[in-house]
Tab-separated table of C-alpha atoms and ligand atoms in Angstrom:
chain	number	residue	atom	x	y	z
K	1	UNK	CA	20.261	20.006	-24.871
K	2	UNK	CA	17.029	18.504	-22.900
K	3	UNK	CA	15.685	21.570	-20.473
K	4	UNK	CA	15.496	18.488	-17.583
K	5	UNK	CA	17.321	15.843	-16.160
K	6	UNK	CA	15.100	12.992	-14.469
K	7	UNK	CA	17.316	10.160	-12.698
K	8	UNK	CA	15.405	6.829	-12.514
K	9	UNK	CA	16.765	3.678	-11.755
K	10	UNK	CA	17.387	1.389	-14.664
K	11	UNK	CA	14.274	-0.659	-15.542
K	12	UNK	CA	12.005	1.818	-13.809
K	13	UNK	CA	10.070	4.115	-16.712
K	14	UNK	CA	7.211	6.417	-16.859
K	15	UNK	CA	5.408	8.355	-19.674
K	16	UNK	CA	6.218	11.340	-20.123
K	17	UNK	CA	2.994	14.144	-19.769
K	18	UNK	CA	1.753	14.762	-23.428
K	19	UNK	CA	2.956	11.825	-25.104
K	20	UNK	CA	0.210	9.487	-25.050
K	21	UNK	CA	-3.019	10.415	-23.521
K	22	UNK	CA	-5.412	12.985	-24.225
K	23	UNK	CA	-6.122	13.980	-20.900
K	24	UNK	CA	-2.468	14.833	-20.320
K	25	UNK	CA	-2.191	16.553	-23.493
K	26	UNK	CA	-5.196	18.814	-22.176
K	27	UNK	CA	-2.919	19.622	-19.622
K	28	UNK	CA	0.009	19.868	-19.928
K	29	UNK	CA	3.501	20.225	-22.607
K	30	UNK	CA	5.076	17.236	-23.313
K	31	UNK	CA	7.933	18.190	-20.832
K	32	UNK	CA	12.007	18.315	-22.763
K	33	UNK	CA	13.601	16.010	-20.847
K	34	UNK	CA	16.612	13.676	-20.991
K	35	UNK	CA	15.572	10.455	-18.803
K	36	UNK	CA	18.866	8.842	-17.130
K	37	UNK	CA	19.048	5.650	-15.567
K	38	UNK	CA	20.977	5.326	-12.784
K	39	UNK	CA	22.459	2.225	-11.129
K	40	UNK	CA	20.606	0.920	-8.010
K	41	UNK	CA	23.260	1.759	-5.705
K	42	UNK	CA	23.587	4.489	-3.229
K	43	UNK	CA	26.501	5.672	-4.549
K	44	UNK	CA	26.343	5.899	-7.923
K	45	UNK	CA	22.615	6.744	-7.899
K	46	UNK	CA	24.156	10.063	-5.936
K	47	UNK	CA	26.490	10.075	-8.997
K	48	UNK	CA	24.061	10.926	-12.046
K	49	UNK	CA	21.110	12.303	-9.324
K	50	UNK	CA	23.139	15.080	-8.337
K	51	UNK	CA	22.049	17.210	-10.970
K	52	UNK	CA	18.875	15.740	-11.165
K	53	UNK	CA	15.478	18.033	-12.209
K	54	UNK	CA	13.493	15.353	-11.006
K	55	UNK	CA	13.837	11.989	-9.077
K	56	UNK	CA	11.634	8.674	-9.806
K	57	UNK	CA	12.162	6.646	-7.217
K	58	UNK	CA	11.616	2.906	-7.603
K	59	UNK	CA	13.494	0.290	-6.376
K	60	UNK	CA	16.147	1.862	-4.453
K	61	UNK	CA	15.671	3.629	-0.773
K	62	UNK	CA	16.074	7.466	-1.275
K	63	UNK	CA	18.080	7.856	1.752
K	64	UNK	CA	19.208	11.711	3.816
K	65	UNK	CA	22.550	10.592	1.939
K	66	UNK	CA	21.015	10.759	-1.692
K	67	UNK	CA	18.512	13.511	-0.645
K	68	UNK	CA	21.228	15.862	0.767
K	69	UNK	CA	23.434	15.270	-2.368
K	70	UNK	CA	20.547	16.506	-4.487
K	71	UNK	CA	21.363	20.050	-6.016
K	72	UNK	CA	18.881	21.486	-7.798
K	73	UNK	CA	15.820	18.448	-7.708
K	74	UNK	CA	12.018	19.844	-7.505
K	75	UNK	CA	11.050	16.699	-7.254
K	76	UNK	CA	10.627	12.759	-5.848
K	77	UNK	CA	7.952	11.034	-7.605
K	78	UNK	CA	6.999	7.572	-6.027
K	79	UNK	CA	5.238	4.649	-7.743
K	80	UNK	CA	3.049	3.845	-4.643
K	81	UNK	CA	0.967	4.872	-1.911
K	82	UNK	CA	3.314	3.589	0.564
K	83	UNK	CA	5.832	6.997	0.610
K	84	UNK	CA	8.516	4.516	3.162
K	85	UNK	CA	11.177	4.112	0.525
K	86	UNK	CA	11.774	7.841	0.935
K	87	UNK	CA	13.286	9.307	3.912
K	88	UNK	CA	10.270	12.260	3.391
K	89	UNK	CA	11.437	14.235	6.738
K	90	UNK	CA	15.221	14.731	4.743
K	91	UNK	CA	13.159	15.824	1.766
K	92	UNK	CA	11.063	18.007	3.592
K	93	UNK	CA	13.946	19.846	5.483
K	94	UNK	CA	15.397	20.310	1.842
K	95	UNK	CA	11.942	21.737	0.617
K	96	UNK	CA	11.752	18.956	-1.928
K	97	UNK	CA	7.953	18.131	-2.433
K	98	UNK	CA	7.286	14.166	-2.751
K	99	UNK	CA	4.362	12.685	-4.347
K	100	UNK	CA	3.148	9.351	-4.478
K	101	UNK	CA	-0.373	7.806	-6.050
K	102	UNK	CA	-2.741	7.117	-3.090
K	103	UNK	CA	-5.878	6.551	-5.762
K	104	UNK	CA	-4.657	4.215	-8.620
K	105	UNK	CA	-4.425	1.145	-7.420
K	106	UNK	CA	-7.435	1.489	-4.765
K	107	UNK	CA	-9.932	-1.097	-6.093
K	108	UNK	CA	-6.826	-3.927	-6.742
K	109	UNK	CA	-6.017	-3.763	-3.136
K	110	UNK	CA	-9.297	-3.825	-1.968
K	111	UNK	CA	-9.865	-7.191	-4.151
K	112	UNK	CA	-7.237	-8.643	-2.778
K	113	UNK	CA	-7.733	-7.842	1.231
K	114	UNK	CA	-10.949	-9.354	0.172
K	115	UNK	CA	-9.928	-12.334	-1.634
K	116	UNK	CA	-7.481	-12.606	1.339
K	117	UNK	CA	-10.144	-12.992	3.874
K	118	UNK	CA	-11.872	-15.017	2.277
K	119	UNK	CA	-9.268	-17.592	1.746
K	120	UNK	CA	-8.345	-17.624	4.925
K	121	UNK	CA	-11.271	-17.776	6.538
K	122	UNK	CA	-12.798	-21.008	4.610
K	123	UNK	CA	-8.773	-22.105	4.719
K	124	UNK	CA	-8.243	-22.161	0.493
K	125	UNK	CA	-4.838	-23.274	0.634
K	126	UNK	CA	-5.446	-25.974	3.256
K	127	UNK	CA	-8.393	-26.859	0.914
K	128	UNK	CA	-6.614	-27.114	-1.930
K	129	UNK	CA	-3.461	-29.089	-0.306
K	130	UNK	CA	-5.799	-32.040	0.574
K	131	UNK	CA	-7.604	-32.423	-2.504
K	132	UNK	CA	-3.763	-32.674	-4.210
K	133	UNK	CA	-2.646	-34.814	-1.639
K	134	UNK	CA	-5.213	-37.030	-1.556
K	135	UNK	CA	-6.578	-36.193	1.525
K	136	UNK	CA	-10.650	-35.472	-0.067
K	137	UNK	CA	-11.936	-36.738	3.416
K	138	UNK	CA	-10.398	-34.450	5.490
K	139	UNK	CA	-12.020	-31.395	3.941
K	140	UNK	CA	-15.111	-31.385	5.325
K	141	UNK	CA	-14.470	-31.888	9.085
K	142	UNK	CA	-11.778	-29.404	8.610
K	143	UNK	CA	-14.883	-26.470	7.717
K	144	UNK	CA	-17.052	-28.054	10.289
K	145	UNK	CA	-15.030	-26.319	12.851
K	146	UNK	CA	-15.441	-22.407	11.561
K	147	UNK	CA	-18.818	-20.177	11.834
K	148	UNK	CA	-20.650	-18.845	8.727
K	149	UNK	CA	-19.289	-15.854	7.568
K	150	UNK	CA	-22.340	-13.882	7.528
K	151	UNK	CA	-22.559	-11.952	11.104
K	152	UNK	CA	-19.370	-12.181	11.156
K	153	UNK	CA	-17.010	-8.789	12.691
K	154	UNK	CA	-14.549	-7.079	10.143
K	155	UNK	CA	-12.507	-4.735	11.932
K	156	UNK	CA	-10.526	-2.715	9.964
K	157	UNK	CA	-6.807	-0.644	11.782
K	158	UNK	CA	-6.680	2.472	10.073
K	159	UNK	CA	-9.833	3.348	7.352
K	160	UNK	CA	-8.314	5.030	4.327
K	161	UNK	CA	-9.572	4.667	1.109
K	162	UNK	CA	-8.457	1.249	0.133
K	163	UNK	CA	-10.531	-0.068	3.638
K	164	UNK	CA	-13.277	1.750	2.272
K	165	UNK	CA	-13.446	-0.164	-0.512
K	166	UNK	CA	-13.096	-3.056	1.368
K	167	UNK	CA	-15.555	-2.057	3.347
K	168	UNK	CA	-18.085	-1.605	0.133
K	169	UNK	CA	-17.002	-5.211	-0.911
K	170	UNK	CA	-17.555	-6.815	2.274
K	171	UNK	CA	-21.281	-5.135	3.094
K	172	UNK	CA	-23.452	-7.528	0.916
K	173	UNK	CA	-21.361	-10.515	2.563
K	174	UNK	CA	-23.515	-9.763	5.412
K	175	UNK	CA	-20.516	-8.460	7.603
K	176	UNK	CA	-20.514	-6.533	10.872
K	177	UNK	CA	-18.049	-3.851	10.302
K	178	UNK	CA	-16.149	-1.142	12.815
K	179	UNK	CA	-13.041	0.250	12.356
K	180	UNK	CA	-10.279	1.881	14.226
K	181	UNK	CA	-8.904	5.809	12.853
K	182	UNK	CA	-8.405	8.478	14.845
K	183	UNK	CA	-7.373	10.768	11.631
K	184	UNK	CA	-10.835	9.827	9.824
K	185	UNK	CA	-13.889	11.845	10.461
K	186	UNK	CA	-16.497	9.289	11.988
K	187	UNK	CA	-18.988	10.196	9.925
K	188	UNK	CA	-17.293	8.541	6.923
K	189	UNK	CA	-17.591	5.426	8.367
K	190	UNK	CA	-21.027	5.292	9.676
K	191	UNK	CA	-21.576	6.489	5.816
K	192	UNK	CA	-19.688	2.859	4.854
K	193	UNK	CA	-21.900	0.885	7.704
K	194	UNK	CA	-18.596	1.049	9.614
K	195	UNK	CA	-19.011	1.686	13.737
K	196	UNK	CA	-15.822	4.013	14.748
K	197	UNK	CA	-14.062	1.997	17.441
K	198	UNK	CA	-11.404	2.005	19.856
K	199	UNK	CA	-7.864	-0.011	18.948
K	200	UNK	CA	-8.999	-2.304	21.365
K	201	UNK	CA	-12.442	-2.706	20.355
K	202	UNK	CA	-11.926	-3.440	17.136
K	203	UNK	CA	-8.849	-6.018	18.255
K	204	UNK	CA	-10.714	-7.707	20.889
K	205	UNK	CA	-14.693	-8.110	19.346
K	206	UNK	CA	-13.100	-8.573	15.256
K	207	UNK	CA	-13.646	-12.232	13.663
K	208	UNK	CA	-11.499	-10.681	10.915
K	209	UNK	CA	-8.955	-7.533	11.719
K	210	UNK	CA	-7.790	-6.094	8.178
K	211	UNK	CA	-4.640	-4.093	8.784
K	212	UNK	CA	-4.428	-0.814	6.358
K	213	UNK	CA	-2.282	1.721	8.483
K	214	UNK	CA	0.512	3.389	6.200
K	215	UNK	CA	3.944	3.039	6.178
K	216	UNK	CA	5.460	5.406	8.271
K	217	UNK	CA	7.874	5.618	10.713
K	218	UNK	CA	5.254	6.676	13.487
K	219	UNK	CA	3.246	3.306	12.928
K	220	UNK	CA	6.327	0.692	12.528
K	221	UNK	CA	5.378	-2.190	14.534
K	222	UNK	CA	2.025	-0.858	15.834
K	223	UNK	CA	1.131	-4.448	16.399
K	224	UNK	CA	2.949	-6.291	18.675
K	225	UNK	CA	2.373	-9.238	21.099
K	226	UNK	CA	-0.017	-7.630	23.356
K	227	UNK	CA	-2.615	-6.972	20.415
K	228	UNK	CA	-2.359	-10.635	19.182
K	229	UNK	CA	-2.936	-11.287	22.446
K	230	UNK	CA	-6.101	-9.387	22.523
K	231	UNK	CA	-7.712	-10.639	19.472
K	232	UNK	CA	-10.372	-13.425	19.033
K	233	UNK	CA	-8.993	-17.213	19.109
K	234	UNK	CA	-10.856	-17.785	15.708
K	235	UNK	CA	-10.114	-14.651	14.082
K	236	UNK	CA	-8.504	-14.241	10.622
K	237	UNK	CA	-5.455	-11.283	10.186
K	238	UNK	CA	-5.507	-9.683	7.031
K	239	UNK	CA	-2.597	-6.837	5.590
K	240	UNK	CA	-2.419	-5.297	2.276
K	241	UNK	CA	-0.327	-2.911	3.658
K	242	UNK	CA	3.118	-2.877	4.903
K	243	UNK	CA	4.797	-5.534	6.618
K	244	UNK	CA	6.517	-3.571	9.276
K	245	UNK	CA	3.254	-1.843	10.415
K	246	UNK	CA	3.318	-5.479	12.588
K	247	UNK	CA	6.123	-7.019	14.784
K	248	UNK	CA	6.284	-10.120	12.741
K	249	UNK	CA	7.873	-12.538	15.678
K	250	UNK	CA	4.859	-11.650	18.037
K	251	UNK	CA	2.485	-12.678	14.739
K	252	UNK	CA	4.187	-15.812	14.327
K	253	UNK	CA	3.865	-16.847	17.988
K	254	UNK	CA	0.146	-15.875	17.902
K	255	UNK	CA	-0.364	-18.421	14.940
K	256	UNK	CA	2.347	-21.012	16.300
K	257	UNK	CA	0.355	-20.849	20.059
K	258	UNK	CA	-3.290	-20.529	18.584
K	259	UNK	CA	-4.057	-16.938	20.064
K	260	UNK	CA	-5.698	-16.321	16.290
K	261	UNK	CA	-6.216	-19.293	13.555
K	262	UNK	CA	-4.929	-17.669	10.456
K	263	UNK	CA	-3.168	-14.913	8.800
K	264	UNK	CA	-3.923	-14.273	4.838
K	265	UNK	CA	-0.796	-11.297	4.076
K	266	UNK	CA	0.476	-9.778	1.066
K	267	UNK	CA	3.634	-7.691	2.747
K	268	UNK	CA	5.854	-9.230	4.825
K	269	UNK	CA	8.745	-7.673	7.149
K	270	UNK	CA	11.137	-8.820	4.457
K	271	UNK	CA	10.490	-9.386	0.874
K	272	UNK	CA	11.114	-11.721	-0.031
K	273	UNK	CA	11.233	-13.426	2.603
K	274	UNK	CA	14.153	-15.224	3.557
K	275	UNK	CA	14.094	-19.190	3.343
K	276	UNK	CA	14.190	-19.926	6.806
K	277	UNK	CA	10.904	-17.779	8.027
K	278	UNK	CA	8.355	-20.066	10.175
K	279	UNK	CA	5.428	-18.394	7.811
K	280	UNK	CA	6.631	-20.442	4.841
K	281	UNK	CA	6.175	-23.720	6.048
K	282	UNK	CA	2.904	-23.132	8.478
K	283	UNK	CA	-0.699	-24.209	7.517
K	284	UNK	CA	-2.379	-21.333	9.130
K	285	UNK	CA	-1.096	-18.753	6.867
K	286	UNK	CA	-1.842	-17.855	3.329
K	287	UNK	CA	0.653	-15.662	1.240
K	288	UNK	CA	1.093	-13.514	-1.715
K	289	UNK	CA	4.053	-11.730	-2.849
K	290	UNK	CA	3.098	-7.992	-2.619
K	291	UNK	CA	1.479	-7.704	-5.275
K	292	UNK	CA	-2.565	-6.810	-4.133
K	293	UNK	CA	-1.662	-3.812	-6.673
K	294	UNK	CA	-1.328	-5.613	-9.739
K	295	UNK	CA	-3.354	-5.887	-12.619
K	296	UNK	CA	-3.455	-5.469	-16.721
K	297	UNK	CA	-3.738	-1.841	-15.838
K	298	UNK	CA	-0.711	-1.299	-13.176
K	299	UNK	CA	2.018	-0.351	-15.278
K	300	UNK	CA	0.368	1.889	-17.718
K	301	UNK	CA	-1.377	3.469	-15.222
K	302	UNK	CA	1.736	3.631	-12.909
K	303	UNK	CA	3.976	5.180	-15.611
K	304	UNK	CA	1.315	7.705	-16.428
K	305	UNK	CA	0.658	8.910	-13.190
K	306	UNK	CA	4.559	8.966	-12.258
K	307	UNK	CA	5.226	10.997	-15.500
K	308	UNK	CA	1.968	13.278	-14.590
K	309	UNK	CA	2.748	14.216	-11.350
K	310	UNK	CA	6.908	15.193	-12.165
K	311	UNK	CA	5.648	17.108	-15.284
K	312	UNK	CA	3.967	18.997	-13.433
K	313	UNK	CA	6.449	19.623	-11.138
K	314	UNK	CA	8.790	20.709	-13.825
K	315	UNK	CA	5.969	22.513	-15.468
K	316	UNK	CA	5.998	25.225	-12.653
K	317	UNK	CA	2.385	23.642	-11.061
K	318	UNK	CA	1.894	22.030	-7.312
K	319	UNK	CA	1.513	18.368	-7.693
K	320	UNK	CA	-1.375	16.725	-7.137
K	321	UNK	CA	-0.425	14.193	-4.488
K	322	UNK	CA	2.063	16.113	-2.450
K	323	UNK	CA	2.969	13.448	1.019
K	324	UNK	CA	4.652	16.877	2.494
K	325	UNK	CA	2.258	19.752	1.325
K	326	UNK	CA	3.784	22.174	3.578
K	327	UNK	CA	6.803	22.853	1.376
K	328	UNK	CA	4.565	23.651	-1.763
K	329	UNK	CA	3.878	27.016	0.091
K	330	UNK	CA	7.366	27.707	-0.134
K	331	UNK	CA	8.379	26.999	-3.628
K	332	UNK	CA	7.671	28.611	-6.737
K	333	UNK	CA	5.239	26.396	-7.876
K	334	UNK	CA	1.948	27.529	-8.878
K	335	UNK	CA	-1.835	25.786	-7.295
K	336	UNK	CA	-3.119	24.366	-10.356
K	337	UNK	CA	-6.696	22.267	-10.150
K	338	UNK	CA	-6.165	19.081	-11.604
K	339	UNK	CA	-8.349	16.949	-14.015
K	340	UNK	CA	-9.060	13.604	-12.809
K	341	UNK	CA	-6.536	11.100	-12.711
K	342	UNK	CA	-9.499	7.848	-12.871
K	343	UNK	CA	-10.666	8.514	-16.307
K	344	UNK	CA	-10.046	6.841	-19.843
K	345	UNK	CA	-10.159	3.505	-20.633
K	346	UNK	CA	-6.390	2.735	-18.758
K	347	UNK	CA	-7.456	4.589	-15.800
Z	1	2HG	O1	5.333	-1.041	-6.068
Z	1	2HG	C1	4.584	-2.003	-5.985
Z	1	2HG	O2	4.696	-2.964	-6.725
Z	1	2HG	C2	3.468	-2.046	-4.939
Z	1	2HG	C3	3.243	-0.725	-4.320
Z	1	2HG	C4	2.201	-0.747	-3.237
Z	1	2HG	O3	2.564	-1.496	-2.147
Z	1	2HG	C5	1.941	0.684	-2.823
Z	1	2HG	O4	2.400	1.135	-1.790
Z	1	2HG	O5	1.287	1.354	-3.622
């Protein structure tokens, strides 16, 4: 009989530590475990999770419910750097560490929040509409209107790692750059040719305002109608991160009444969205479906780190992206210094 059980729900996999890559094998045991797919479904995921060593958890909210039914987990791996399909706090009061994989998909996003604001700001879709339709003659007056990017301000809400990238990209575009992060040292952004800035600064003087603050419960709506109202008429609104960092309705009205001209987003409040919101049929905003993340790389290096961090885990070691460190100290589990995660030709 397999030493672990790991529930995952159907269609979601991972690779197991030791199967594939060297740098795992250098590491770690291939781990004995029986993988079980469990229905998306609260209550039959409780069902097979129950017994669970280890949790993946993709495409199905781990809820108190499921995380107080757990009996003997060490575990919640999550796909993602966004940690809000996991009710964390109910996983910390159970001393259940969760981990998630903040550096994988780093220089993805940061193409696309810069793809984004590009698009948006010399209107791409609009662009590409009137050539289709047509309308050739109507592209040029439609520019004539915007600055030139250069000397342009790029304000970026919350400065992680995936703004610094941006930040990196946008530098030789001839950008002004501040940002606003009162959890960031300000010495990391002046090293980026970022100027550390007040929420209002960087609302109120930004041409572009990139929005990067996590998921959490603590930052749900952060934007609301009296921050549209402070930014620029012109400016551009950016977010490759979560859609419910921002009270959508205020955003719409901001576009609908001209407080800002565009919005280029890749998360959405709902997603998919349903047929019937306003952002679908307006010409000021430009949309992607979540998926800044993606490319040939994703899943392989998804699966790998998913399968890396729970073997380790089971393994006896401490993680090495714990969202809720403080219950490492009171497990079992053994500090253990990593090797890097960004190396080999997937990585
Ligand atoms: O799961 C995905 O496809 C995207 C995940 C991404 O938004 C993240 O938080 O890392």
């Amino acid at each position: 009989m397999p030493k672990y059980r790991v529930v995952t729900p159907k269609g979601a996999s991972f690779t197991v530590a030791g199967s594939d890559y060297s740098f795992e094998r250098e590491a770690l045991d291939p781990i004995d475990a029986e993988i079980v797919e469990a229905p998306a479904n609260e209550a039959e995921f409780i069902a097979a999770a129950k017994n669970a060593d280890a949790i993946y958890a993709k495409g199905i909210p781990i809820t108190k419910s499921i995380i107080d039914a757990l009996e003997s987990c060490k575990v919640i791996t999550l796909g993602s750097v966004g940690v809000d399909s996991v009710d964390v706090k109910a996983a910390t009061a159970r001393g259940i560490p969760v981990t998630n994989i903040p550096d994988t998909f780093i220089e993805e996003v940061a193409d696309h929040a810069m793809m984004l604001l590009l698009a948006g700001f010399r209107r791409l879709v609009e662009q590409d509409r009137m050539v289709r339709d047509g309308r050739w003659a109507e592209g040029r007056p439609a520019l004539l209107k915007i600055p030139r990017l250069m000397g342009q301000t790029l304000g970026f809400i919350s400065f992680g790692r995936v703004a610094r990238a941006v930040a990196k990209r946008a530098a030789p575009f001839g950008l002004r750059m501040m940002a606003y992060d009162p959890f960031i040292q300000e010495t990391l952004m002046y090293d980026h040719g970022v100027i550390p800035a007040t929420l209002n600064e960087v609302l109120s003087q930004s041409d572009f305002v990139s929005m990067h603050a996590p998921a959490r419960p603590e930052v749900h709506h952060m934007l609301t109608e009296k921050h549209f109202r402070q930014m620029k008429k012109g400016s551009v609104f950016i977010n490759t991160g979560r859609g419910a960092t921002v009270d959508e309705e205020s955003l719409i009205k901001a576009l609908q009444e001209g407080w800002i001209a565009h919005a280029a987003l890749d998360v959405l409040e709902k997603e998919p969205p349903s047929h019937n919101n306003p952002m679908l049929s307006m010409e000021n905003v430009t949309l992607t479906a979540h998926v800044a993340s993606a490319s040939a790389r994703f899943d392989e290096a998804r699966k790998r780190r998913v399968g890396y961090e729970l073997s380790l885990v089971l393994q006896g070691m401490w993680p090495v992206s714990c969202v809720n460190p403080s219950v490492l100290q009171n497990t079992a589990l053994r500090r253990w210094q990593p090797v890097s995660m960004d190396r080999g030709p997937n990585s």
